[in-house]
Short mmCIF file of C-alpha atoms in Angstrom, two decimals:
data_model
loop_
_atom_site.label_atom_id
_atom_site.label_comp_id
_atom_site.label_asym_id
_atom_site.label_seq_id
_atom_site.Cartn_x
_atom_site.Cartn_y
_atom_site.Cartn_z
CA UNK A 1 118.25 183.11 108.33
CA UNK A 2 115.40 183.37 110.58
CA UNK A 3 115.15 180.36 113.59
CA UNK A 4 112.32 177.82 113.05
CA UNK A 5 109.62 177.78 115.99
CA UNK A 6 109.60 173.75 115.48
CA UNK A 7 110.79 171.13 113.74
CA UNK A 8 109.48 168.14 111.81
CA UNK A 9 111.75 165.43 111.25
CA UNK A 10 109.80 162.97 109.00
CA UNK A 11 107.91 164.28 105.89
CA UNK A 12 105.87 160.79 105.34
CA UNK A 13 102.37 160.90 104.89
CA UNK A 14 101.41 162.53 108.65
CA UNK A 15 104.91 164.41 109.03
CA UNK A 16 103.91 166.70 106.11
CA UNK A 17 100.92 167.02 106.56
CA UNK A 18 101.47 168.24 110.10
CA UNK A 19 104.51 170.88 109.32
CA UNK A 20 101.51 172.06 106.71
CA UNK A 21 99.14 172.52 109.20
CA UNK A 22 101.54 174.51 111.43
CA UNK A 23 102.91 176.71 108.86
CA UNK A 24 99.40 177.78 107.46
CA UNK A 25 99.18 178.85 110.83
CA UNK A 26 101.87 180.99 110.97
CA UNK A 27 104.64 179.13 112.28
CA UNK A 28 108.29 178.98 111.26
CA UNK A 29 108.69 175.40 110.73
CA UNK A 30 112.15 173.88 110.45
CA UNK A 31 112.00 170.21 108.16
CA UNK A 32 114.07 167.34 107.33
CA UNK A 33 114.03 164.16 106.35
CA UNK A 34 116.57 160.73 106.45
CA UNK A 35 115.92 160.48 102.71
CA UNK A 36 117.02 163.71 101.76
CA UNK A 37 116.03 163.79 98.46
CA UNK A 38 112.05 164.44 100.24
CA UNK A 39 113.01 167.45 101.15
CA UNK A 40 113.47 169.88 97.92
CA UNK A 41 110.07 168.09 96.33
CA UNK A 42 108.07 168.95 99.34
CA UNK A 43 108.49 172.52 99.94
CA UNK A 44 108.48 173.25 96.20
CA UNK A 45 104.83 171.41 96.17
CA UNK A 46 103.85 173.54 99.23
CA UNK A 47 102.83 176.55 97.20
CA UNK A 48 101.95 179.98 99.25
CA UNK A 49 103.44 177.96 102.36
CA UNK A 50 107.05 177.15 101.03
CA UNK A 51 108.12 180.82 102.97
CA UNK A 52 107.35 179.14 106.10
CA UNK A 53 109.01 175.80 105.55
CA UNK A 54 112.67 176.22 106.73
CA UNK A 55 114.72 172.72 104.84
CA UNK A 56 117.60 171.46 105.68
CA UNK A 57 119.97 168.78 104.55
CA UNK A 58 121.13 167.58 107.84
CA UNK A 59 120.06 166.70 111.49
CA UNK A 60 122.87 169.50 112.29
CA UNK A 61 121.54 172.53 110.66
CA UNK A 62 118.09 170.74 111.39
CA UNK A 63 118.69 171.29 115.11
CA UNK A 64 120.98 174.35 115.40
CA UNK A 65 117.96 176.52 113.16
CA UNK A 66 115.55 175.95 116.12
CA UNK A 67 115.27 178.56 118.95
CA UNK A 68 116.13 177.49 122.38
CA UNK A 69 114.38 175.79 124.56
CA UNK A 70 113.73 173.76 121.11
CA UNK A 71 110.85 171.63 120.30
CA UNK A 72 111.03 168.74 117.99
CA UNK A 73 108.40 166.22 116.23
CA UNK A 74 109.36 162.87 115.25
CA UNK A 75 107.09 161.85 112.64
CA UNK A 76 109.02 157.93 111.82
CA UNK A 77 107.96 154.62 112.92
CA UNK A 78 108.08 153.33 116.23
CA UNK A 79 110.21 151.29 117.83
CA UNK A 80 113.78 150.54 117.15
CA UNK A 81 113.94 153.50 114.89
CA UNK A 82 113.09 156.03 117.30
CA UNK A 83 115.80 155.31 120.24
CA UNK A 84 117.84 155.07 117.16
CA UNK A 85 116.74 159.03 116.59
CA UNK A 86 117.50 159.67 119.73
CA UNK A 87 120.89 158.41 120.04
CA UNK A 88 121.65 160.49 117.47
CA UNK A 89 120.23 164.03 118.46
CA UNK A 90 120.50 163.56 122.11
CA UNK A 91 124.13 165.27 122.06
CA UNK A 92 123.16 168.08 119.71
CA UNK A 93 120.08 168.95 122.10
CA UNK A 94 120.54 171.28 125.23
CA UNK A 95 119.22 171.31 128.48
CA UNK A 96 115.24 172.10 128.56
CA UNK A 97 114.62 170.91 124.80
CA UNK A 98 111.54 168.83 124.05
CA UNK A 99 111.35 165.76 122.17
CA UNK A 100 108.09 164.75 120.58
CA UNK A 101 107.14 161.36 119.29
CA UNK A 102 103.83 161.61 116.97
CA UNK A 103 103.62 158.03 116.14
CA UNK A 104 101.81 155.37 117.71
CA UNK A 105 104.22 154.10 120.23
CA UNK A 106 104.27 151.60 122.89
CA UNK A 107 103.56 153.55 126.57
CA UNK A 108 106.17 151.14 127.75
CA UNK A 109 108.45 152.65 125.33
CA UNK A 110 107.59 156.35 125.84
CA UNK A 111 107.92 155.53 129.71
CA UNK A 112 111.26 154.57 129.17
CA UNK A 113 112.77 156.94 127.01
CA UNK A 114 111.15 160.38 129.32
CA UNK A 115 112.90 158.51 132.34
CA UNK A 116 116.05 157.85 130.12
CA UNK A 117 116.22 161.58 128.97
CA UNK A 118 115.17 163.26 131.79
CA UNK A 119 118.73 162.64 133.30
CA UNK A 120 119.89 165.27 131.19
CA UNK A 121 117.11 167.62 131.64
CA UNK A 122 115.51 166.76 128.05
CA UNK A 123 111.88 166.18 128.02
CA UNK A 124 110.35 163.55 126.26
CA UNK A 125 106.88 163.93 125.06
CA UNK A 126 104.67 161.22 123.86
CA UNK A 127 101.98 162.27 121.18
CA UNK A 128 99.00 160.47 120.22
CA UNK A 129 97.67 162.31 116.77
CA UNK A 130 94.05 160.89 114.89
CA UNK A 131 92.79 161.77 112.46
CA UNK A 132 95.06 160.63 109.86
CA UNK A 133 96.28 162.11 106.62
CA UNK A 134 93.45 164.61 106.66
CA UNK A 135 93.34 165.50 110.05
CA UNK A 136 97.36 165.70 110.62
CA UNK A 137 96.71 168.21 107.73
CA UNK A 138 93.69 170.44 108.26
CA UNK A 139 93.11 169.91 112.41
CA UNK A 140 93.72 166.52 114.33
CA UNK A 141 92.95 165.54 117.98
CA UNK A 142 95.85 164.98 119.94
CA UNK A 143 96.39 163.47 123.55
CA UNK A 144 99.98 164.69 125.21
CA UNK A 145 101.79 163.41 127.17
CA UNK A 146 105.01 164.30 129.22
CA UNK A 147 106.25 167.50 131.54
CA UNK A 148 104.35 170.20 132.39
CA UNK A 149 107.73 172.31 131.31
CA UNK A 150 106.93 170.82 127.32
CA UNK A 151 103.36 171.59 127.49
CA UNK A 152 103.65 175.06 128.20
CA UNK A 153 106.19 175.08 124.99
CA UNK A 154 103.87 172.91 122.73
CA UNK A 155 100.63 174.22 123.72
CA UNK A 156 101.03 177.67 121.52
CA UNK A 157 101.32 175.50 118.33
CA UNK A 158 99.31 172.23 118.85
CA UNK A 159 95.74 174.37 120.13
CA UNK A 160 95.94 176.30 116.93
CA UNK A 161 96.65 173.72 114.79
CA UNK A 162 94.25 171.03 116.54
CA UNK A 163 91.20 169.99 115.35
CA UNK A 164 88.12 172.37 116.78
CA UNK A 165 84.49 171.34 118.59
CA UNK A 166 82.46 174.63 118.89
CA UNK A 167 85.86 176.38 119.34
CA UNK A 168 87.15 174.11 121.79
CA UNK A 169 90.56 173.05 120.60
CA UNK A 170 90.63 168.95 120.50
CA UNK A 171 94.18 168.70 122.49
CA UNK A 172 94.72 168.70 125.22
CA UNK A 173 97.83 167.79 128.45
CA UNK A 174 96.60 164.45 129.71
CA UNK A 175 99.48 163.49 132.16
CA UNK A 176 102.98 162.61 132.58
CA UNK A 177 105.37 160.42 130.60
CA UNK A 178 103.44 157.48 128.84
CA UNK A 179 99.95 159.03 129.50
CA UNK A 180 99.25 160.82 125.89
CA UNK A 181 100.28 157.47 124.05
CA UNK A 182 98.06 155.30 126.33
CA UNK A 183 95.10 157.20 125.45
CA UNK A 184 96.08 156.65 121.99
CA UNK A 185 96.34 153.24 122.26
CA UNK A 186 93.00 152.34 124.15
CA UNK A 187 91.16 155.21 121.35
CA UNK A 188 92.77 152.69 118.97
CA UNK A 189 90.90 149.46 121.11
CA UNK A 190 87.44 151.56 121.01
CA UNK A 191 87.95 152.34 117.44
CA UNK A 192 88.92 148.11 116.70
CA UNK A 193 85.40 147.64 118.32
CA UNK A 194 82.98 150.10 116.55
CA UNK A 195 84.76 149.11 113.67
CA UNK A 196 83.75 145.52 114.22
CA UNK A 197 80.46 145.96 115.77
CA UNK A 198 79.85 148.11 112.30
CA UNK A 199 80.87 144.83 110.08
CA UNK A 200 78.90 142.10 112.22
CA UNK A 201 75.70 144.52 111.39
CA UNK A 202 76.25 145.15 107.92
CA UNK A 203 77.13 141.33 108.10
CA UNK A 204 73.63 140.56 108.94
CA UNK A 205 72.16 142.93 106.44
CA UNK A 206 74.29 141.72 103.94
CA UNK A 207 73.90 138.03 104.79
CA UNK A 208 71.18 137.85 106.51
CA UNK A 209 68.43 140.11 104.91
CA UNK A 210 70.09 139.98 101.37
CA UNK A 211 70.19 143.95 101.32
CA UNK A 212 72.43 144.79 98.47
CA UNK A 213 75.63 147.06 99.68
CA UNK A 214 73.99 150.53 98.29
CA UNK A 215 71.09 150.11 100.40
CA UNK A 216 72.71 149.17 103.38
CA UNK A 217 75.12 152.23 102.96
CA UNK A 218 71.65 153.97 102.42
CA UNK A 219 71.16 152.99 106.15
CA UNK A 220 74.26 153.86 107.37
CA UNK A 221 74.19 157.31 106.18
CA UNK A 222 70.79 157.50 107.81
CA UNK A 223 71.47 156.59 111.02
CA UNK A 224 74.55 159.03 110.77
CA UNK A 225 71.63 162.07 111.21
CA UNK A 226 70.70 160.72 114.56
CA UNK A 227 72.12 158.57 118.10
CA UNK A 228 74.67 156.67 116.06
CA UNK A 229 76.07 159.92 114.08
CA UNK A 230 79.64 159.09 114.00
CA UNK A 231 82.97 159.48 111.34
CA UNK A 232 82.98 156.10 111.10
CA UNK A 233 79.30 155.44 110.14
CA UNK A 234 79.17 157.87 107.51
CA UNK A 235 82.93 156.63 105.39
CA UNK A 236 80.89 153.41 105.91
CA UNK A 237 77.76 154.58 104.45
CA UNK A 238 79.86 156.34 101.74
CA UNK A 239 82.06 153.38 101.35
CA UNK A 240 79.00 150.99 100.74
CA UNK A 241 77.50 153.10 98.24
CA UNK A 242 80.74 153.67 96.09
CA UNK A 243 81.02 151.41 92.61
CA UNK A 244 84.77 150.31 91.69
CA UNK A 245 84.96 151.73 88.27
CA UNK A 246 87.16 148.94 87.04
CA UNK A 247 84.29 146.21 87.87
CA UNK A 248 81.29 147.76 88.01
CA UNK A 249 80.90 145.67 90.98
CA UNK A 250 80.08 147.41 94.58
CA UNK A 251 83.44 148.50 95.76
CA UNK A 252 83.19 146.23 99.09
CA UNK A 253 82.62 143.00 97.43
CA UNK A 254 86.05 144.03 94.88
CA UNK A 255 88.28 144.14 98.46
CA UNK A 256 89.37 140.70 100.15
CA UNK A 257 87.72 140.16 103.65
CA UNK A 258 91.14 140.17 105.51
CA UNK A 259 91.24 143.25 107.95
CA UNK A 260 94.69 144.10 108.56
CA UNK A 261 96.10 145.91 112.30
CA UNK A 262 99.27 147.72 113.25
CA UNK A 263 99.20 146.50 116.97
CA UNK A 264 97.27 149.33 118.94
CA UNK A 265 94.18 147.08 119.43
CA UNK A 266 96.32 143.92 120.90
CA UNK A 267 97.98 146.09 123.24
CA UNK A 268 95.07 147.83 124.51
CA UNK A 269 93.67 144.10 125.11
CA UNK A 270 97.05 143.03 126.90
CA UNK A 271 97.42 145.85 128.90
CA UNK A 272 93.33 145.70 129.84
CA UNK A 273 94.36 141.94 131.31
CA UNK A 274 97.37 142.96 132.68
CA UNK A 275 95.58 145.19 134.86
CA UNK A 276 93.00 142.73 135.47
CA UNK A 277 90.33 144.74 133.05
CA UNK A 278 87.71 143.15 130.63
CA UNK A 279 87.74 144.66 127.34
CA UNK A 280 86.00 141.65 125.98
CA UNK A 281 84.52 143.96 122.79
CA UNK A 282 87.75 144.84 122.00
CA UNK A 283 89.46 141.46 122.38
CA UNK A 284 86.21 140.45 120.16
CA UNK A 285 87.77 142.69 117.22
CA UNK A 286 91.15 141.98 117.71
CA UNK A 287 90.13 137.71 117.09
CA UNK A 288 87.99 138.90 113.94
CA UNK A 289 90.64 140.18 112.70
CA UNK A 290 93.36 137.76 113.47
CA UNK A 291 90.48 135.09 112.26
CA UNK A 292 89.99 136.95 108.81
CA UNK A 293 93.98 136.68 107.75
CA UNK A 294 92.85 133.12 107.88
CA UNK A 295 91.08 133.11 104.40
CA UNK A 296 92.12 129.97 102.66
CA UNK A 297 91.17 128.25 105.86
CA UNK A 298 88.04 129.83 106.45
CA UNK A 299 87.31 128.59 102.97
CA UNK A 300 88.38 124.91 103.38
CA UNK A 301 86.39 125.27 106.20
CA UNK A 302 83.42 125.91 104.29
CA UNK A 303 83.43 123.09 102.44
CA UNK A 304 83.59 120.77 105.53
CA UNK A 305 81.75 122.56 107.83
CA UNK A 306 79.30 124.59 105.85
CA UNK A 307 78.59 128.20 105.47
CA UNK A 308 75.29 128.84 105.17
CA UNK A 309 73.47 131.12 107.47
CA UNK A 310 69.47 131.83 108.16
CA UNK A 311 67.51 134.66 106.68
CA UNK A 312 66.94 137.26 109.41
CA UNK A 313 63.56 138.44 110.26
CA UNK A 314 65.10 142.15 112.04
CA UNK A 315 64.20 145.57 111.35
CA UNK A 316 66.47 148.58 110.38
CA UNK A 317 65.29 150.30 113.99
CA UNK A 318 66.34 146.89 115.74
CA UNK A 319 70.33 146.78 114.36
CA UNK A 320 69.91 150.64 114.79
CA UNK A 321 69.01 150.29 118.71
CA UNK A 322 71.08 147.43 118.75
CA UNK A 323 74.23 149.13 117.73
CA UNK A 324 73.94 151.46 120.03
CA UNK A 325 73.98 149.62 123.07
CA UNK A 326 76.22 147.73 122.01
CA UNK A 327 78.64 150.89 121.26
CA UNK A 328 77.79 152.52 124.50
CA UNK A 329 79.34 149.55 126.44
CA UNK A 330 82.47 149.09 123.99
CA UNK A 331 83.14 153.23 125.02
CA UNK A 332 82.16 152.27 128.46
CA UNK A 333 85.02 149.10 128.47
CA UNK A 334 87.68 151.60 126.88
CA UNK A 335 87.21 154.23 130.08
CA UNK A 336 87.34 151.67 132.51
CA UNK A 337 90.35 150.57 131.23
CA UNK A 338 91.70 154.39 131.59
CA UNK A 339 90.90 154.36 134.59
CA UNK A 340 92.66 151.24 135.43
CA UNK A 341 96.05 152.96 134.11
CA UNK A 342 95.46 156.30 135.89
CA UNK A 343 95.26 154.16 139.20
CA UNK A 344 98.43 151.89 138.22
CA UNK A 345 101.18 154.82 136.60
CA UNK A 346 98.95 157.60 139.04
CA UNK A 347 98.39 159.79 136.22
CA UNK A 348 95.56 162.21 136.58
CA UNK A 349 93.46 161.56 133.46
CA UNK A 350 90.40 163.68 133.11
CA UNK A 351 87.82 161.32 131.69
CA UNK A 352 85.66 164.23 130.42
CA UNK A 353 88.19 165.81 129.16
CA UNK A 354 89.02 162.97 126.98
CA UNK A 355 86.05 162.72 125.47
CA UNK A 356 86.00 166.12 125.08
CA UNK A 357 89.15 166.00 122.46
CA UNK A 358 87.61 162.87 120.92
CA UNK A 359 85.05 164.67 119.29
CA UNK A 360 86.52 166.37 116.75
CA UNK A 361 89.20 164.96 114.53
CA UNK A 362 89.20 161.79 115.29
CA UNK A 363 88.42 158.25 114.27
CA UNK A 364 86.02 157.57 116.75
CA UNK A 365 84.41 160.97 116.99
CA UNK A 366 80.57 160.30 117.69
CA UNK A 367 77.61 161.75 118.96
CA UNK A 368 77.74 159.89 122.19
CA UNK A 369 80.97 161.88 123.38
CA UNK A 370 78.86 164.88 124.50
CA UNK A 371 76.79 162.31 126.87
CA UNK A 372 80.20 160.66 128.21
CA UNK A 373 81.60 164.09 128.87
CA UNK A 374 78.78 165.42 130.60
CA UNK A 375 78.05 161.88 132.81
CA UNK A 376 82.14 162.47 134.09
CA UNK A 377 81.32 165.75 135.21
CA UNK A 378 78.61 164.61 136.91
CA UNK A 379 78.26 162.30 139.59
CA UNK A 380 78.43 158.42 138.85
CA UNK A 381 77.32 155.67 140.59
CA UNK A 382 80.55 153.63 141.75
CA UNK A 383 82.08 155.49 139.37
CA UNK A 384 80.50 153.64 136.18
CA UNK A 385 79.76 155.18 132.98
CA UNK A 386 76.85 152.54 132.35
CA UNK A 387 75.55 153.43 135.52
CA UNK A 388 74.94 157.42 134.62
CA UNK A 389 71.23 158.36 134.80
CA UNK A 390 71.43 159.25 130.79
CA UNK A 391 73.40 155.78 130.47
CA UNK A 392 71.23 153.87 132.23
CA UNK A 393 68.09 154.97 130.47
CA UNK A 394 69.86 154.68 127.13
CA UNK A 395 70.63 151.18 127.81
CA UNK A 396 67.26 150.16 128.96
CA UNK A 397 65.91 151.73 125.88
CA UNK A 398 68.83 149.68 123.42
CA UNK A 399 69.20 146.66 125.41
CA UNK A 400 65.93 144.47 124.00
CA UNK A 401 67.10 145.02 120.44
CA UNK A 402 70.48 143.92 121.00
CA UNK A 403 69.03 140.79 122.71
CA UNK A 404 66.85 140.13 120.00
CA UNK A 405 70.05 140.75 117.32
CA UNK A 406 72.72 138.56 119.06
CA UNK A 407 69.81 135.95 119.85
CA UNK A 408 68.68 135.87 116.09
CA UNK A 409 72.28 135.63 115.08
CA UNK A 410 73.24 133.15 117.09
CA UNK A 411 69.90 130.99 115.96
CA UNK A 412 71.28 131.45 111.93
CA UNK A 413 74.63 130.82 112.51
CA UNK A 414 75.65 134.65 111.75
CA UNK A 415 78.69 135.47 114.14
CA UNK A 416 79.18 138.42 115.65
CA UNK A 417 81.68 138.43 118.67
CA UNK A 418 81.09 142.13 119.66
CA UNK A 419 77.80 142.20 119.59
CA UNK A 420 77.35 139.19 121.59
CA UNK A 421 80.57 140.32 123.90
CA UNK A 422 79.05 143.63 124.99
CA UNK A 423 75.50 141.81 125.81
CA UNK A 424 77.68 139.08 128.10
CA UNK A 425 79.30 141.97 129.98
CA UNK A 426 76.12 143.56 129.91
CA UNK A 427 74.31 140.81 131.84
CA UNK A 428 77.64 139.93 133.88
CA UNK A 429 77.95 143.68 135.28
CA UNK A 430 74.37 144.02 136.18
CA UNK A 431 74.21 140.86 137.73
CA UNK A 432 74.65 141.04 141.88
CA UNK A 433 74.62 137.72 142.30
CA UNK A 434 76.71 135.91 139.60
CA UNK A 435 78.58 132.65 139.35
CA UNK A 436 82.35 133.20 140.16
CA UNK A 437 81.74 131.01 143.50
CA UNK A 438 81.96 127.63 141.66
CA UNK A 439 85.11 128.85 140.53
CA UNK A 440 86.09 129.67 144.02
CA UNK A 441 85.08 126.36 145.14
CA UNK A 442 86.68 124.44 141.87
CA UNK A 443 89.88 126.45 143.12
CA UNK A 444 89.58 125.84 146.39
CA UNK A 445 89.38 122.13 146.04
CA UNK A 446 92.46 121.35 143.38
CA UNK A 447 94.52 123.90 145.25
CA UNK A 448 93.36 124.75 149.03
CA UNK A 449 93.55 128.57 148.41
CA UNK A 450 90.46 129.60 150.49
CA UNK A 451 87.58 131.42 149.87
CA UNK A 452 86.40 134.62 150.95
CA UNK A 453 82.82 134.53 152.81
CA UNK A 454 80.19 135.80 152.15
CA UNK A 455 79.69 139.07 153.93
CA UNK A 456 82.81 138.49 156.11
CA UNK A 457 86.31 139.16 156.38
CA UNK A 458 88.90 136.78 156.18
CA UNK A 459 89.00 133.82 154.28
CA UNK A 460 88.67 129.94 155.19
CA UNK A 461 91.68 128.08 155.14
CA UNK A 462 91.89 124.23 154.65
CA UNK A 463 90.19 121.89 152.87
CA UNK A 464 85.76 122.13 153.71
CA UNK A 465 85.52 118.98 151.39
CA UNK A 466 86.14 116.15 154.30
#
């Protein structure tokens, strides 16, 4: 029996569709699964691929039919279940092996578990995949992390089966150890943001200029031809414009407003705090969502407080403009906080580079990616995307209309926390003078812990106030 290439432990949803994707490229692929009775079902329904599919019963004969140094995927969830995984292939693994965990795991975690392993010589790679279901299966953009010694195994396999810009494989090697599943998790935090930023402006269509859901989706699909082309602005203009066939009824107003979340956005807004990082956008998204669960009391509240909200005198080109800024700085708060990491774990993150395998395959995937990857190469002013010469213009272009948006909002009691969180940083960032003194001061007073002066070094001790 011929030796497997790689395995694929976990034949879920993105497991499959992944050990798919590699064997319609050629590869030997070795698969398993805990519930065994997966296994038979799926290579029978792979068709012309089954001949590449090698299945096996148990983690044994999983293992031993891989060739050495072996690489394997873990496609389970995250967590408890993977160290439990671990535990139980460590001792069937050999020196110089690679261990691959596809889902979306805690850094912390992955940090861990490569230190843990790497005692033993096996290397522990943490995998960010997007894409989802489709992507896993027909090309996905993946962010590695781990050794240099598992790249050069994994790199064979994951640029022909990634997802492709203009030829350019979207994969790439972005550091050591926790690196690959940190730029997962803050691509997750951009994604929470444009996903939000998307509802607060259909939100004011919707509820503010009474547009019916097909025409706004009309929009949407427009603006996908131009600045804001992006994956998720066209499944939103698709989704608008899609009828439930049970109702009759526009599919959006059939689907409770509760938003759901997995996690990735909260810890990209923890670990931007942490490390002393606004991500105020994101944070926005991660309260609307945690504020939508709250449906029964958003409704009592309705009642008492009242709901109504003020007809909206804006134009299509406004939200259009208006979006866009407003998107630029939520991309721009999601690099700074990269940047924040590479500094704290000293991982050598390529900015550009990331960007680069954003733009194919991926949720966030947008037209803007080309301009970020280009302003990294080139030289920034104190090292700020917002401050890029294409940036810069962009923003002075975009900024008016999202004035006039979060101000007209505001004025008909339309909420909209990332629009209006992205103008605050806005105005806070270009500000040189701003207001964090009278905080010193307040500080200073209730607690004597000195200020800094004004163009000086040092700082004042003891009380100024007698």
């Amino acid at each position: 029996m011929p030796k497997a290439q790689i395995g694929v432990y976990g034949l879920g949803t993105m497991g499959s569709a992944l050990a798919l994707n590699m064997a319609e490229h050629g590869f030997d692929v070795a698969v398993t699964n805990r519930e065994v009775e997966w296994i038979a079902p799926f290579v029978d329904e792979a068709g012309a691929l089954k001949d590449k599919l090698l299945a096996h019963d148990t983690l044994e004969g999983f293992v031993q039919n891989l060739v050495t140094p072996r690489v394997i995927l873990f496609m389970i969830p995250s967590g408890a279940p993977m160290d439990a995984m671990i535990e139980a292939v460590t001792p069937l693994l050999e020196p110089g092996d690679t261990i691959i965990d596809g889902g979306n795991a805690n850094f912390h975690d992955t940090r861990r578990r490569t230190a843990a392993l790497a005692e033993n010589d096996i290397h522990f790679v943490g995998m960010g995949v997007s894409g989802g279901e489709k992507g896993a299966r027909f090309g996905p953009s993946m962010m590695v992390g781990g050794s240099d010694h598992s790249w050069q195994q994994l790199r064979p396999i994951l640029r022909e089966i990634a997802a492709r810009f203009e030829d350019d494989p979207c994969v790439d090697h972005l550091g050591p150890d926790g690196a690959g599943h940190f730029v997962k998790t803050v691509h997750n935090g951009i994604e929470y943001a444009d996903m939000q930023m998307i509802a607060e402006i259909y939100g004011l269509m919707r509820h503010g200029k009474a547009l019916a859901p097909a025409e706004i989706g009309g929009i949407f699909a427009e603006w996908n031809k131009g600045a804001l082309k992006s994956y998720l602005v066209e499944i939103t203009g698709k989704a608008l414009q899609y009828d439930d066939p049970t109702t009759g009824h526009p599919m959006v107003d059939v689907i409770k407003d509760a938003a759901g979340q997995k996690g990735t956005g909260r810890w990209t807004v923890v670990e931007a705090v942490r490390m002393g990082q606004a991500a105020n956008t994101i944070e926005a998204a991660v309260g609307a969502r945690s504020w939508s669960s709250e449906k029964e009391t958003r409704q009592t509240a309705e009642g008492v407080l009242g709901g109504a909200c003020h007809a909206l005198d804006l134009s299509r080109e406004t939200l259009a403009d208006a979006f866009l800024a407003a998107r630029i700085l939520g991309y721009a708060q999601g690099f700074r906080i990269l940047e924040a990491a590479a500094r704290e774990y000293d991982w050598p993150l390529d900015y550009a580079r990331i960007a680069e395998i954003w733009r194919a395959g991926c949720i966030i995937r947008s037209a803007l990616l080309d301009d970020i990857s280009e302003a990294f190469r080139g030289e920034l002013p104190a090292g700020q995307l917002i401050l890029a010469p294409r940036f810069a213009q962009m923003l002075a272009a975009s900024i008016p209309a999202l004035r006039e948006v979060v101000a007209g909002a505001v004025q008909g009691g339309h909420a909209v926390p990332a629009l209006s969180a992205a103008l605050a940083w806005y105005d806070t960032m270009r500000q040189g003078h701003g207001t964090a003194n009278i905080i010193q001061a307040q500080r200073d007073f209730f607690g004597h812990h000195g200020f800094e002066r004004l163009g000086e070094t040092g700082k004042h001790h003891g009380p100024w106030w007698d």
